[in-house]
PDB file of C-alpha atoms in Angstrom:
ATOM      1  CA  MET A  60      -0.051  -0.031  -0.007  1.00  0.00           C
ATOM      2  CA  LYS A  61       1.284   3.149  -0.882  1.00  0.00           C
ATOM      3  CA  ARG A  62       1.396   6.422   1.519  1.00  0.00           C
ATOM      4  CA  VAL A  63      -0.497   9.316   1.114  1.00  0.00           C
ATOM      5  CA  ARG A  64       2.495  11.775   0.249  1.00  0.00           C
ATOM      6  CA  LYS A  65       0.593  14.458  -2.166  1.00  0.00           C
ATOM      7  CA  ALA A  66      -2.071  16.716  -1.891  1.00  0.00           C
ATOM      8  CA  VAL A  67      -4.356  18.731  -4.502  1.00  0.00           C
ATOM      9  CA  PHE A  68      -5.694  22.054  -3.869  1.00  0.00           C
ATOM     10  CA  PRO A  69      -7.949  23.457  -6.524  1.00  0.00           C
ATOM     11  CA  VAL A  70      -7.670  27.264  -6.399  1.00  0.00           C
ATOM     12  CA  ALA A  71      -8.772  28.390 -10.066  1.00  0.00           C
ATOM     13  CA  GLY A  72     -12.169  29.674  -8.706  1.00  0.00           C
ATOM     14  CA  LEU A  73     -13.256  33.166  -9.615  1.00  0.00           C
ATOM     15  CA  GLY A  74     -14.758  34.003  -6.104  1.00  0.00           C
ATOM     16  CA  THR A  75     -17.620  35.636  -7.511  1.00  0.00           C
ATOM     17  CA  ARG A  76     -19.878  35.694  -4.068  1.00  0.00           C
ATOM     18  CA  PHE A  77     -16.964  37.815  -2.445  1.00  0.00           C
ATOM     19  CA  LEU A  78     -16.900  40.343  -4.894  1.00  0.00           C
ATOM     20  CA  PRO A  79     -15.675  43.114  -5.149  1.00  0.00           C
ATOM     21  CA  ALA A  80     -13.229  41.737  -2.600  1.00  0.00           C
ATOM     22  CA  THR A  81     -11.977  39.063  -5.397  1.00  0.00           C
ATOM     23  CA  LYS A  82     -11.761  41.325  -8.369  1.00  0.00           C
ATOM     24  CA  ALA A  83      -7.719  41.747  -7.585  1.00  0.00           C
ATOM     25  CA  VAL A  84      -7.268  39.529  -4.805  1.00  0.00           C
ATOM     26  CA  PRO A  85      -7.550  35.871  -4.783  1.00  0.00           C
ATOM     27  CA  LYS A  86     -10.301  34.286  -2.670  1.00  0.00           C
ATOM     28  CA  GLU A  87      -7.896  31.770  -1.350  1.00  0.00           C
ATOM     29  CA  MET A  88      -5.841  34.999   0.377  1.00  0.00           C
ATOM     30  CA  LEU A  89      -8.706  36.403   2.061  1.00  0.00           C
ATOM     31  CA  THR A  90      -7.117  36.283   5.560  1.00  0.00           C
ATOM     32  CA  VAL A  91      -9.200  34.553   8.621  1.00  0.00           C
ATOM     33  CA  VAL A  92      -7.368  36.421  11.802  1.00  0.00           C
ATOM     34  CA  ASP A  93      -3.861  36.689  10.527  1.00  0.00           C
ATOM     35  CA  ARG A  94      -3.492  33.993   7.859  1.00  0.00           C
ATOM     36  CA  PRO A  95      -4.768  33.438   4.576  1.00  0.00           C
ATOM     37  CA  VAL A  96      -7.305  30.415   3.914  1.00  0.00           C
ATOM     38  CA  ILE A  97      -5.328  28.565   1.891  1.00  0.00           C
ATOM     39  CA  GLN A  98      -2.675  28.566   4.581  1.00  0.00           C
ATOM     40  CA  TYR A  99      -5.333  26.764   7.198  1.00  0.00           C
ATOM     41  CA  VAL A 100      -5.952  24.325   4.446  1.00  0.00           C
ATOM     42  CA  VAL A 101      -2.042  23.842   3.883  1.00  0.00           C
ATOM     43  CA  ASP A 102      -1.111  23.627   7.397  1.00  0.00           C
ATOM     44  CA  GLU A 103      -3.735  20.978   7.613  1.00  0.00           C
ATOM     45  CA  ALA A 104      -2.172  18.579   5.122  1.00  0.00           C
ATOM     46  CA  ARG A 105       0.819  18.967   6.465  1.00  0.00           C
ATOM     47  CA  GLU A 106      -0.162  18.117   9.881  1.00  0.00           C
ATOM     48  CA  ALA A 107      -1.385  14.912   8.284  1.00  0.00           C
ATOM     49  CA  GLY A 108       2.190  14.043   6.732  1.00  0.00           C
ATOM     50  CA  ILE A 109       1.783  15.647   3.119  1.00  0.00           C
ATOM     51  CA  GLU A 110       4.673  16.172   1.655  1.00  0.00           C
ATOM     52  CA  HIS A 111       4.271  17.957  -1.880  1.00  0.00           C
ATOM     53  CA  PHE A 112       1.307  20.381  -2.452  1.00  0.00           C
ATOM     54  CA  ILE A 113      -0.155  20.671  -5.736  1.00  0.00           C
ATOM     55  CA  PHE A 114      -1.924  23.607  -6.597  1.00  0.00           C
ATOM     56  CA  VAL A 115      -4.324  23.660  -9.767  1.00  0.00           C
ATOM     57  CA  THR A 116      -4.413  27.512 -10.427  1.00  0.00           C
ATOM     58  CA  GLY A 117      -5.985  29.925 -12.752  1.00  0.00           C
ATOM     59  CA  ARG A 118      -5.269  33.405 -13.973  1.00  0.00           C
ATOM     60  CA  ASN A 119      -4.988  36.134 -11.579  1.00  0.00           C
ATOM     61  CA  LYS A 120      -3.288  33.504  -8.723  1.00  0.00           C
ATOM     62  CA  ALA A 121       0.555  34.298  -9.008  1.00  0.00           C
ATOM     63  CA  VAL A 122       0.133  35.892  -5.484  1.00  0.00           C
ATOM     64  CA  ILE A 123      -0.732  32.419  -3.851  1.00  0.00           C
ATOM     65  CA  GLU A 124       2.496  31.049  -5.488  1.00  0.00           C
ATOM     66  CA  ASP A 125       4.447  34.217  -4.089  1.00  0.00           C
ATOM     67  CA  HIS A 126       3.036  33.474  -0.410  1.00  0.00           C
ATOM     68  CA  PHE A 127       4.447  30.282  -0.211  1.00  0.00           C
ATOM     69  CA  ASP A 128       7.734  31.440  -1.988  1.00  0.00           C
ATOM     70  CA  ILE A 129      10.706  32.757   0.320  1.00  0.00           C
ATOM     71  CA  GLN A 130      10.845  36.662   0.533  1.00  0.00           C
ATOM     72  CA  PHE A 131      14.412  37.542   1.037  1.00  0.00           C
ATOM     73  CA  GLU A 132      13.878  41.512   1.899  1.00  0.00           C
ATOM     74  CA  LEU A 133      11.247  40.749   4.194  1.00  0.00           C
ATOM     75  CA  TYR A 134      13.114  37.942   6.021  1.00  0.00           C
ATOM     76  CA  ASP A 135      16.259  39.752   6.233  1.00  0.00           C
ATOM     77  CA  THR A 136      14.380  43.128   7.301  1.00  0.00           C
ATOM     78  CA  LEU A 137      12.869  40.788  10.403  1.00  0.00           C
ATOM     79  CA  ALA A 138      16.241  39.446  11.102  1.00  0.00           C
ATOM     80  CA  GLN A 139      17.896  43.267  11.314  1.00  0.00           C
ATOM     81  CA  ARG A 140      15.036  44.608  13.361  1.00  0.00           C
ATOM     82  CA  GLY A 141      15.636  41.851  15.994  1.00  0.00           C
ATOM     83  CA  LYS A 142      12.083  40.613  15.245  1.00  0.00           C
ATOM     84  CA  ASP A 143      13.022  36.650  15.795  1.00  0.00           C
ATOM     85  CA  ASP A 144       9.608  35.477  16.965  1.00  0.00           C
ATOM     86  CA  GLN A 145       7.757  36.561  13.518  1.00  0.00           C
ATOM     87  CA  LEU A 146      10.782  35.073  11.274  1.00  0.00           C
ATOM     88  CA  ALA A 147      10.613  32.138  12.918  1.00  0.00           C
ATOM     89  CA  ARG A 148       6.907  31.728  12.633  1.00  0.00           C
ATOM     90  CA  LEU A 149       7.222  32.691   8.609  1.00  0.00           C
ATOM     91  CA  GLN A 150       9.783  30.146   8.076  1.00  0.00           C
ATOM     92  CA  ARG A 151       8.013  27.329   9.895  1.00  0.00           C
ATOM     93  CA  LEU A 152       4.857  27.773   7.493  1.00  0.00           C
ATOM     94  CA  GLN A 153       7.567  27.658   4.674  1.00  0.00           C
ATOM     95  CA  PRO A 154       7.321  24.682   2.502  1.00  0.00           C
ATOM     96  CA  ALA A 155      10.854  23.376   1.557  1.00  0.00           C
ATOM     97  CA  PRO A 156      12.169  23.816  -1.844  1.00  0.00           C
ATOM     98  CA  GLY A 157      10.651  21.148  -4.407  1.00  0.00           C
ATOM     99  CA  GLN A 158       7.697  20.959  -1.901  1.00  0.00           C
ATOM    100  CA  THR A 159       5.044  22.676  -4.058  1.00  0.00           C
ATOM    101  CA  SER A 160       3.699  22.538  -7.774  1.00  0.00           C
ATOM    102  CA  PHE A 161       1.612  24.469  -9.949  1.00  0.00           C
ATOM    103  CA  THR A 162      -0.583  23.823 -12.650  1.00  0.00           C
ATOM    104  CA  ARG A 163      -3.242  25.636 -14.606  1.00  0.00           C
ATOM    105  CA  GLN A 164      -6.633  24.571 -14.891  1.00  0.00           C
ATOM    106  CA  GLN A 165      -6.929  27.435 -17.831  1.00  0.00           C
ATOM    107  CA  VAL A 166     -10.823  26.720 -18.472  1.00  0.00           C
ATOM    108  CA  PRO A 167     -13.466  26.477 -15.619  1.00  0.00           C
ATOM    109  CA  MET A 168     -14.892  22.950 -16.004  1.00  0.00           C
ATOM    110  CA  GLY A 169     -15.750  22.015 -12.659  1.00  0.00           C
ATOM    111  CA  LEU A 170     -13.921  20.251  -9.573  1.00  0.00           C
ATOM    112  CA  GLY A 171     -13.312  16.891 -11.794  1.00  0.00           C
ATOM    113  CA  HIS A 172     -11.607  19.030 -14.294  1.00  0.00           C
ATOM    114  CA  ALA A 173      -9.268  20.707 -11.766  1.00  0.00           C
ATOM    115  CA  VAL A 174      -8.446  17.214 -10.195  1.00  0.00           C
ATOM    116  CA  TRP A 175      -7.741  15.666 -13.667  1.00  0.00           C
ATOM    117  CA  CYS A 176      -5.389  18.570 -14.256  1.00  0.00           C
ATOM    118  CA  ALA A 177      -3.280  17.357 -11.321  1.00  0.00           C
ATOM    119  CA  ARG A 178      -2.521  13.971 -12.980  1.00  0.00           C
ATOM    120  CA  GLU A 179       1.140  14.540 -14.281  1.00  0.00           C
ATOM    121  CA  LEU A 180       2.266  15.705 -10.845  1.00  0.00           C
ATOM    122  CA  VAL A 181       0.035  13.319  -8.891  1.00  0.00           C
ATOM    123  CA  GLY A 182       1.113  10.077 -11.001  1.00  0.00           C
ATOM    124  CA  ASP A 183       0.183   6.666  -9.809  1.00  0.00           C
ATOM    125  CA  GLU A 184       0.038   7.387  -6.370  1.00  0.00           C
ATOM    126  CA  PRO A 185      -3.016   7.963  -3.806  1.00  0.00           C
ATOM    127  CA  PHE A 186      -3.561  11.441  -3.150  1.00  0.00           C
ATOM    128  CA  ALA A 187      -5.574  13.881  -0.674  1.00  0.00           C
ATOM    129  CA  LEU A 188      -7.904  16.629  -2.195  1.00  0.00           C
ATOM    130  CA  LEU A 189      -8.537  19.556   0.199  1.00  0.00           C
ATOM    131  CA  LEU A 190     -11.245  21.992  -1.398  1.00  0.00           C
ATOM    132  CA  PRO A 191      -9.573  25.509  -0.376  1.00  0.00           C
ATOM    133  CA  ASP A 192     -13.001  27.162   0.519  1.00  0.00           C
ATOM    134  CA  MET A 193     -13.364  24.643   3.707  1.00  0.00           C
ATOM    135  CA  ILE A 194     -11.608  25.233   6.367  1.00  0.00           C
ATOM    136  CA  MET A 195     -11.782  23.101   9.745  1.00  0.00           C
ATOM    137  CA  GLN A 196     -11.302  23.531  13.476  1.00  0.00           C
ATOM    138  CA  SER A 197     -10.620  21.000  15.759  1.00  0.00           C
ATOM    139  CA  GLU A 198      -7.780  19.469  18.050  1.00  0.00           C
ATOM    140  CA  LYS A 199      -6.680  16.982  15.620  1.00  0.00           C
ATOM    141  CA  SER A 200      -6.786  17.845  11.873  1.00  0.00           C
ATOM    142  CA  CYS A 201      -9.545  16.193   9.554  1.00  0.00           C
ATOM    143  CA  MET A 202      -6.866  15.031   7.301  1.00  0.00           C
ATOM    144  CA  LYS A 203      -4.546  13.415   9.788  1.00  0.00           C
ATOM    145  CA  ALA A 204      -7.571  11.131  10.843  1.00  0.00           C
ATOM    146  CA  MET A 205      -8.464  10.541   7.410  1.00  0.00           C
ATOM    147  CA  VAL A 206      -4.918   9.378   6.603  1.00  0.00           C
ATOM    148  CA  GLU A 207      -4.929   6.976   9.390  1.00  0.00           C
ATOM    149  CA  LEU A 208      -8.039   5.462   8.353  1.00  0.00           C
ATOM    150  CA  TYR A 209      -6.901   4.921   4.793  1.00  0.00           C
ATOM    151  CA  GLU A 210      -3.669   3.180   6.584  1.00  0.00           C
ATOM    152  CA  GLU A 211      -6.078   1.115   7.868  1.00  0.00           C
ATOM    153  CA  THR A 212      -8.278   0.153   4.876  1.00  0.00           C
ATOM    154  CA  GLY A 213      -6.045   0.750   2.137  1.00  0.00           C
ATOM    155  CA  ASN A 214      -8.906   2.354   0.024  1.00  0.00           C
ATOM    156  CA  ASN A 215     -10.640   5.963  -1.002  1.00  0.00           C
ATOM    157  CA  ILE A 216     -11.658   8.003   1.981  1.00  0.00           C
ATOM    158  CA  ILE A 217     -14.133  10.774   2.243  1.00  0.00           C
ATOM    159  CA  ALA A 218     -14.898  12.716   5.060  1.00  0.00           C
ATOM    160  CA  VAL A 219     -18.455  13.663   5.899  1.00  0.00           C
ATOM    161  CA  GLN A 220     -20.365  15.555   8.614  1.00  0.00           C
ATOM    162  CA  GLU A 221     -23.942  15.888   9.796  1.00  0.00           C
ATOM    163  CA  CYS A 222     -26.199  18.649   8.209  1.00  0.00           C
ATOM    164  CA  ASP A 223     -29.605  19.327   9.442  1.00  0.00           C
ATOM    165  CA  PRO A 224     -31.866  16.720   7.176  1.00  0.00           C
ATOM    166  CA  ALA A 225     -34.136  19.514   5.534  1.00  0.00           C
ATOM    167  CA  GLU A 226     -30.586  21.030   3.913  1.00  0.00           C
ATOM    168  CA  ALA A 227     -29.591  17.700   2.627  1.00  0.00           C
ATOM    169  CA  HIS A 228     -30.802  18.462  -0.933  1.00  0.00           C
ATOM    170  CA  LYS A 229     -27.819  21.409  -0.755  1.00  0.00           C
ATOM    171  CA  TYR A 230     -25.264  19.083  -0.410  1.00  0.00           C
ATOM    172  CA  GLY A 231     -23.338  15.726  -1.727  1.00  0.00           C
ATOM    173  CA  ILE A 232     -24.968  13.260   0.695  1.00  0.00           C
ATOM    174  CA  VAL A 233     -23.266   9.512   1.203  1.00  0.00           C
ATOM    175  CA  GLY A 234     -25.100   6.423   2.565  1.00  0.00           C
ATOM    176  CA  ARG A 235     -23.549   4.879   5.544  1.00  0.00           C
ATOM    177  CA  GLY A 236     -22.901   1.260   5.685  1.00  0.00           C
ATOM    178  CA  GLU A 237     -21.125  -0.888   7.997  1.00  0.00           C
ATOM    179  CA  ASP A 238     -18.560   0.056  10.754  1.00  0.00           C
ATOM    180  CA  THR A 239     -14.927  -0.526  10.275  1.00  0.00           C
ATOM    181  CA  HIS A 240     -11.959   0.883  12.195  1.00  0.00           C
ATOM    182  CA  HIS A 241     -12.868   4.418  13.171  1.00  0.00           C
ATOM    183  CA  GLY A 242     -14.769   4.975   9.760  1.00  0.00           C
ATOM    184  CA  PHE A 243     -17.238   3.004   7.851  1.00  0.00           C
ATOM    185  CA  ARG A 244     -18.251   1.371   4.357  1.00  0.00           C
ATOM    186  CA  ILE A 245     -19.941   4.340   2.207  1.00  0.00           C
ATOM    187  CA  THR A 246     -22.735   2.386   0.477  1.00  0.00           C
ATOM    188  CA  GLU A 247     -23.950   5.613  -2.316  1.00  0.00           C
ATOM    189  CA  MET A 248     -23.103   8.843  -3.154  1.00  0.00           C
ATOM    190  CA  VAL A 249     -25.718  11.562  -4.216  1.00  0.00           C
ATOM    191  CA  GLU A 250     -25.194  14.888  -5.484  1.00  0.00           C
ATOM    192  CA  LYS A 251     -27.874  17.207  -4.122  1.00  0.00           C
ATOM    193  CA  PRO A 252     -30.613  14.760  -3.817  1.00  0.00           C
ATOM    194  CA  LYS A 253     -34.164  15.973  -4.402  1.00  0.00           C
ATOM    195  CA  THR A 254     -35.852  16.649  -0.781  1.00  0.00           C
ATOM    196  CA  GLY A 255     -36.867  13.560   0.903  1.00  0.00           C
ATOM    197  CA  THR A 256     -34.743  11.227  -0.809  1.00  0.00           C
ATOM    198  CA  ALA A 257     -31.410  11.431   0.951  1.00  0.00           C
ATOM    199  CA  PRO A 258     -29.726   8.249   2.151  1.00  0.00           C
ATOM    200  CA  SER A 259     -28.594   9.977   5.342  1.00  0.00           C
ATOM    201  CA  ASN A 260     -27.930  13.554   6.736  1.00  0.00           C
ATOM    202  CA  LEU A 261     -24.040  13.107   6.255  1.00  0.00           C
ATOM    203  CA  TYR A 262     -22.767  15.435   3.459  1.00  0.00           C
ATOM    204  CA  ILE A 263     -19.344  15.476   2.062  1.00  0.00           C
ATOM    205  CA  ASN A 264     -17.446  18.563   3.430  1.00  0.00           C
ATOM    206  CA  GLY A 265     -14.297  18.763   0.993  1.00  0.00           C
ATOM    207  CA  ARG A 266     -11.783  16.372   1.967  1.00  0.00           C
ATOM    208  CA  TYR A 267     -10.828  13.447   0.145  1.00  0.00           C
ATOM    209  CA  ILE A 268      -8.136  10.705  -0.005  1.00  0.00           C
ATOM    210  CA  LEU A 269      -8.682   8.928  -3.566  1.00  0.00           C
ATOM    211  CA  GLN A 270      -6.404   6.485  -5.636  1.00  0.00           C
ATOM    212  CA  PRO A 271      -4.843   7.274  -8.889  1.00  0.00           C
ATOM    213  CA  GLU A 272      -7.574   5.456 -11.102  1.00  0.00           C
ATOM    214  CA  ILE A 273      -9.919   8.620 -10.650  1.00  0.00           C
ATOM    215  CA  PHE A 274      -7.497  10.308 -13.277  1.00  0.00           C
ATOM    216  CA  LYS A 275      -8.645   7.427 -16.221  1.00  0.00           C
ATOM    217  CA  ILE A 276     -11.968   7.665 -15.160  1.00  0.00           C
ATOM    218  CA  LEU A 277     -11.977  11.637 -15.097  1.00  0.00           C
ATOM    219  CA  GLU A 278     -10.384  11.703 -18.529  1.00  0.00           C
ATOM    220  CA  GLY A 279     -13.496   9.929 -19.967  1.00  0.00           C
ATOM    221  CA  GLN A 280     -15.935  11.626 -17.801  1.00  0.00           C
ATOM    222  CA  GLU A 281     -18.807  13.549 -19.725  1.00  0.00           C
ATOM    223  CA  LYS A 282     -20.054  16.770 -18.126  1.00  0.00           C
ATOM    224  CA  GLY A 283     -22.669  16.881 -15.910  1.00  0.00           C
ATOM    225  CA  ALA A 284     -24.442  19.502 -13.410  1.00  0.00           C
ATOM    226  CA  GLY A 285     -23.913  22.797 -14.478  1.00  0.00           C
ATOM    227  CA  ASN A 286     -22.607  21.696 -17.818  1.00  0.00           C
ATOM    228  CA  GLU A 287     -19.085  20.781 -15.977  1.00  0.00           C
ATOM    229  CA  ILE A 288     -17.093  17.384 -15.003  1.00  0.00           C
ATOM    230  CA  GLN A 289     -18.154  16.637 -11.684  1.00  0.00           C
ATOM    231  CA  LEU A 290     -15.854  14.740  -9.337  1.00  0.00           C
ATOM    232  CA  THR A 291     -18.632  12.899  -7.629  1.00  0.00           C
ATOM    233  CA  ASP A 292     -20.014  11.354 -11.035  1.00  0.00           C
ATOM    234  CA  ALA A 293     -16.525   9.825 -11.379  1.00  0.00           C
ATOM    235  CA  MET A 294     -16.202   8.612  -7.749  1.00  0.00           C
ATOM    236  CA  LEU A 295     -19.534   6.736  -8.870  1.00  0.00           C
ATOM    237  CA  LYS A 296     -17.923   4.867 -11.621  1.00  0.00           C
ATOM    238  CA  LEU A 297     -14.825   4.293  -9.138  1.00  0.00           C
ATOM    239  CA  GLU A 298     -17.081   3.197  -6.394  1.00  0.00           C
ATOM    240  CA  LYS A 299     -17.888   0.020  -8.512  1.00  0.00           C
ATOM    241  CA  GLN A 300     -14.292  -0.813  -8.800  1.00  0.00           C
ATOM    242  CA  GLN A 301     -12.947  -0.213  -5.434  1.00  0.00           C
ATOM    243  CA  PRO A 302     -14.387   0.277  -1.689  1.00  0.00           C
ATOM    244  CA  PHE A 303     -15.122   3.990  -0.458  1.00  0.00           C
ATOM    245  CA  TYR A 304     -15.030   4.761   3.439  1.00  0.00           C
ATOM    246  CA  GLY A 305     -16.582   7.856   5.317  1.00  0.00           C
ATOM    247  CA  TYR A 306     -14.751   9.254   8.036  1.00  0.00           C
ATOM    248  CA  HIS A 307     -17.289  10.941  10.310  1.00  0.00           C
ATOM    249  CA  TYR A 308     -15.447  14.270  10.981  1.00  0.00           C
ATOM    250  CA  GLN A 309     -16.582  15.642  14.370  1.00  0.00           C
ATOM    251  CA  GLY A 310     -14.920  18.955  14.321  1.00  0.00           C
ATOM    252  CA  ARG A 311     -16.013  22.464  13.352  1.00  0.00           C
ATOM    253  CA  THR A 312     -16.200  23.524   9.490  1.00  0.00           C
ATOM    254  CA  PHE A 313     -16.463  26.835   7.667  1.00  0.00           C
ATOM    255  CA  ASP A 314     -17.413  27.768   4.141  1.00  0.00           C
ATOM    256  CA  CYS A 315     -15.197  30.573   3.394  1.00  0.00           C
ATOM    257  CA  GLY A 316     -16.480  30.899  -0.109  1.00  0.00           C
ATOM    258  CA  SER A 317     -19.546  32.425   1.593  1.00  0.00           C
ATOM    259  CA  PRO A 318     -19.458  35.686   3.187  1.00  0.00           C
ATOM    260  CA  GLU A 319     -21.399  34.246   6.407  1.00  0.00           C
ATOM    261  CA  GLY A 320     -19.020  31.386   6.402  1.00  0.00           C
ATOM    262  CA  PHE A 321     -16.121  33.559   6.135  1.00  0.00           C
ATOM    263  CA  VAL A 322     -17.209  35.987   8.961  1.00  0.00           C
ATOM    264  CA  GLU A 323     -17.949  32.820  11.141  1.00  0.00           C
ATOM    265  CA  ALA A 324     -14.452  31.534  10.702  1.00  0.00           C
ATOM    266  CA  ASN A 325     -13.008  34.840  11.771  1.00  0.00           C
ATOM    267  CA  VAL A 326     -14.991  35.244  14.973  1.00  0.00           C
ATOM    268  CA  ALA A 327     -14.312  31.154  15.769  1.00  0.00           C
ATOM    269  CA  PHE A 328     -10.702  31.378  15.168  1.00  0.00           C
ATOM    270  CA  ALA A 329     -10.366  34.349  16.895  1.00  0.00           C
ATOM    271  CA  LEU A 330     -12.138  33.217  20.097  1.00  0.00           C
ATOM    272  CA  TRP A 331      -9.880  29.960  19.967  1.00  0.00           C
ATOM    273  CA  ARG A 332      -6.836  31.743  20.322  1.00  0.00           C
ATOM    274  CA  SER A 333      -5.775  32.444  24.136  1.00  0.00           C
ATOM    275  CA  ASP A 334      -4.293  35.554  23.424  1.00  0.00           C
ATOM    276  CA  MET A 335      -7.810  37.137  21.785  1.00  0.00           C
ATOM    277  CA  ASN A 336     -10.595  34.952  23.563  1.00  0.00           C
ATOM    278  CA  GLU A 337     -11.427  37.528  26.223  1.00  0.00           C
ATOM    279  CA  ASN A 338     -11.323  40.542  24.375  1.00  0.00           C
ATOM    280  CA  MET A 339     -13.122  39.327  21.174  1.00  0.00           C
ATOM    281  CA  ALA A 340     -15.686  37.840  23.334  1.00  0.00           C
ATOM    282  CA  SER A 341     -15.981  41.099  24.978  1.00  0.00           C
ATOM    283  CA  VAL A 342     -16.183  42.974  21.739  1.00  0.00           C
ATOM    284  CA  ILE A 343     -18.595  40.498  19.887  1.00  0.00           C
ATOM    285  CA  ARG A 344     -21.076  40.997  23.222  1.00  0.00           C
ATOM    286  CA  THR A 345     -20.985  44.633  22.716  1.00  0.00           C
ATOM    287  CA  LEU A 346     -21.689  44.864  19.239  1.00  0.00           C
ATOM    288  CA  LEU A 347     -24.796  42.531  19.384  1.00  0.00           C
ATOM    289  CA  ASP A 348     -25.935  45.167  21.981  1.00  0.00           C
ATOM    290  CA  GLU A 349     -25.496  48.093  20.283  1.00  0.00           C
ATOM    291  CA  ILE A 350     -25.711  47.449  16.541  1.00  0.00           C
ATOM    292  CA  LYS A 351     -28.901  46.782  14.874  1.00  0.00           C
ATOM    293  CA  PRO A 352     -29.820  45.525  11.371  1.00  0.00           C
ATOM    294  CA  SER A 353     -30.210  48.446   9.006  1.00  0.00           C
ATOM    295  CA  ALA A 354     -31.951  48.395   5.450  1.00  0.00           C
ATOM    296  CA  ARG A 355     -29.626  50.511   3.768  1.00  0.00           C
ATOM    297  CA  ARG A 356     -26.383  48.681   5.169  1.00  0.00           C
ATOM    298  CA  GLY A 357     -27.780  45.706   4.349  1.00  0.00           C
ATOM    299  CA  ALA A 358     -28.660  46.700   0.952  1.00  0.00           C
ATOM    300  CA  ALA A 359     -24.832  47.509   0.386  1.00  0.00           C
TER     301      ALA A 359
END
């Protein structure tokens, strides 16, 4: 069984839900407290033992590549000014030479197409797939637990969480089979099921470990919903050849692709920090008492 060494990050999306903020700044570089969203996702992969970070990018995303590169002038300035703690923190977040790769999607044809674009960089190995819009908050990272489950099963792994059953039609939903190790066998996958037809309330939360055979399927995959190549369609075909297992993640997940989820993530991560919790909790209580909704502000 090959070890999971590589992770794919599809970062070519336009971020239209965040316009005008994302007109010139990639949505993945919007900051949650003091780190870009993409940094949280890469850190999660690193904690899971990932050694090679593969970014599927598009136009106007060069700043992501710059973020993970060394900035000699900044490092030198911090060193000269004696800001050793800040310098050490940046160096800890810095991938080693050769650990990052970037490839272009070029045309917006869906998540399945973005994954397929990474085929030459992944090669014939299992790989992690982390959607950068979704960031996690838990003591043990979601991907680390998934890698542990992969090492027990040797097969495809999908992370899931519970949602309100009334909201199941908004997500990709899995059917739950027998428990195994610290996961369960997935019996079916349904993308946005019709109301009342979902096999469970367990939704796919943006974390996967997939076998390389998915690339051959994606190569011939026809366009599906939204006239795009859908990853779920390809996984349904792969499921006929290989087992899929679910990891039931118990932590918090924030959809930073939406303004509401992004703001929620900022509040949650600020409150999670010992150096900010007390002050932020007081500020939030004060704002809740003082600020009332405004039709004019809401329209803006």
